[in-house]
Amino acid sequence: MSTQLVLLAVLMFLVTYPSRALGLLAPAMDRLPRRALDYLQLVGPAILAALAAVNVMVITTDAGPRFHIGLEWLAVGACLAVVAWRRNLFLGLVVAVAIAIAWRAAGIA
């Protein structure tokens, strides 16, 4: 294992966990306006969505990064549709994984 990865993990810890503990460290957090609390609750999912979008839309090749349309788009779209329809994230993720497994087993993707 590279020592650079350990340094990266420590750096990520120093940046990530204090922001997550902000609610515990700042007892007046519950006195913020409801709109600010709603915004802060959506920061984490927004960051995860941005990271996932890059993995779905961009492929890195020898020539550099390029835009990609493939199976992942179908799986993400199906996940979004199921979550909007049933209001159940777990069910949406199961549908997306099932699509990926089925297409890869069939040799399509």
Short mmCIF file of C-alpha atoms in Angstrom, two decimals:
data_model
loop_
_atom_site.label_atom_id
_atom_site.label_comp_id
_atom_site.label_asym_id
_atom_site.label_seq_id
_atom_site.Cartn_x
_atom_site.Cartn_y
_atom_site.Cartn_z
CA MET A 1 0.00 0.00 0.00
CA SER A 2 1.21 3.43 -0.86
CA THR A 3 1.82 5.95 1.90
CA GLN A 4 0.20 8.56 -0.34
CA LEU A 5 -3.15 6.81 0.16
CA VAL A 6 -2.75 6.97 3.93
CA LEU A 7 -2.02 10.69 3.69
CA LEU A 8 -5.07 11.12 1.46
CA ALA A 9 -7.27 9.25 3.96
CA VAL A 10 -6.05 11.44 6.81
CA LEU A 11 -6.69 14.57 4.74
CA MET A 12 -10.19 13.37 3.87
CA PHE A 13 -10.85 12.68 7.56
CA LEU A 14 -9.73 16.18 8.54
CA VAL A 15 -12.01 17.76 5.94
CA THR A 16 -15.06 15.49 6.11
CA TYR A 17 -15.78 14.55 9.69
CA PRO A 18 -15.65 17.99 11.34
CA SER A 19 -18.30 19.18 8.90
CA ARG A 20 -20.44 16.15 9.74
CA ALA A 21 -20.01 16.77 13.47
CA LEU A 22 -21.02 20.40 13.10
CA GLY A 23 -24.48 19.67 14.49
CA LEU A 24 -22.98 18.12 17.60
CA LEU A 25 -20.37 20.80 18.05
CA ALA A 26 -22.72 23.75 17.54
CA PRO A 27 -25.70 23.35 19.87
CA ALA A 28 -27.46 26.40 18.41
CA MET A 29 -27.79 24.60 15.09
CA ASP A 30 -31.46 23.87 15.78
CA ARG A 31 -32.15 27.61 16.01
CA LEU A 32 -31.24 28.18 12.37
CA PRO A 33 -34.11 29.04 10.04
CA ARG A 34 -35.90 25.98 8.64
CA ARG A 35 -34.82 26.92 5.12
CA ALA A 36 -31.12 26.86 6.14
CA LEU A 37 -31.52 23.47 7.83
CA ASP A 38 -33.23 22.07 4.72
CA TYR A 39 -30.34 23.37 2.61
CA LEU A 40 -27.69 21.86 4.88
CA GLN A 41 -29.44 18.49 4.82
CA LEU A 42 -29.24 18.43 1.02
CA VAL A 43 -25.53 19.23 0.76
CA GLY A 44 -24.40 15.62 1.31
CA PRO A 45 -26.78 14.04 -1.24
CA ALA A 46 -25.89 16.76 -3.76
CA ILE A 47 -22.18 15.98 -3.45
CA LEU A 48 -22.83 12.25 -3.83
CA ALA A 49 -25.02 12.90 -6.88
CA ALA A 50 -22.28 15.00 -8.49
CA LEU A 51 -19.72 12.26 -7.92
CA ALA A 52 -22.08 9.63 -9.32
CA ALA A 53 -22.87 11.79 -12.36
CA VAL A 54 -19.20 12.01 -13.27
CA ASN A 55 -18.89 8.22 -13.08
CA VAL A 56 -21.95 7.77 -15.31
CA MET A 57 -21.28 10.48 -17.90
CA VAL A 58 -17.50 10.50 -18.37
CA ILE A 59 -15.10 7.78 -19.48
CA THR A 60 -11.36 8.27 -19.34
CA THR A 61 -9.50 6.90 -22.34
CA ASP A 62 -5.93 7.21 -23.58
CA ALA A 63 -7.03 10.24 -25.60
CA GLY A 64 -8.50 11.85 -22.49
CA PRO A 65 -11.92 12.08 -20.91
CA ARG A 66 -14.96 11.79 -23.16
CA PHE A 67 -18.73 11.93 -22.79
CA HIS A 68 -20.40 8.52 -22.52
CA ILE A 69 -23.96 7.28 -23.02
CA GLY A 70 -24.60 3.67 -22.09
CA LEU A 71 -26.17 1.21 -19.71
CA GLU A 72 -25.48 3.39 -16.70
CA TRP A 73 -27.86 6.08 -17.99
CA LEU A 74 -30.67 3.54 -18.28
CA ALA A 75 -30.01 2.20 -14.79
CA VAL A 76 -29.89 5.70 -13.24
CA GLY A 77 -33.03 6.75 -15.10
CA ALA A 78 -34.87 3.66 -13.93
CA CYS A 79 -33.70 4.29 -10.37
CA LEU A 80 -34.94 7.88 -10.50
CA ALA A 81 -38.29 6.81 -11.95
CA VAL A 82 -38.85 4.14 -9.29
CA VAL A 83 -37.85 6.50 -6.48
CA ALA A 84 -40.22 9.20 -7.80
CA TRP A 85 -43.02 6.66 -8.24
CA ARG A 86 -42.69 4.62 -5.03
CA ARG A 87 -40.80 7.11 -2.79
CA ASN A 88 -38.39 4.29 -1.92
CA LEU A 89 -34.67 4.76 -2.58
CA PHE A 90 -33.79 1.15 -1.73
CA LEU A 91 -36.23 -0.20 -4.31
CA GLY A 92 -34.83 2.19 -6.93
CA LEU A 93 -31.28 1.05 -6.22
CA VAL A 94 -32.34 -2.61 -6.46
CA VAL A 95 -33.92 -1.93 -9.87
CA ALA A 96 -30.78 -0.16 -11.11
CA VAL A 97 -28.51 -2.98 -9.94
CA ALA A 98 -30.84 -5.59 -11.48
CA ILE A 99 -30.69 -3.79 -14.83
CA ALA A 100 -26.90 -3.68 -14.71
CA ILE A 101 -26.66 -7.37 -13.75
CA ALA A 102 -29.13 -8.47 -16.45
CA TRP A 103 -27.47 -6.47 -19.23
CA ARG A 104 -23.98 -7.57 -18.27
CA ALA A 105 -25.06 -11.21 -17.96
CA ALA A 106 -26.58 -10.97 -21.44
CA GLY A 107 -23.31 -9.54 -22.74
CA ILE A 108 -24.97 -6.33 -23.91
CA ALA A 109 -22.95 -4.03 -21.68
#
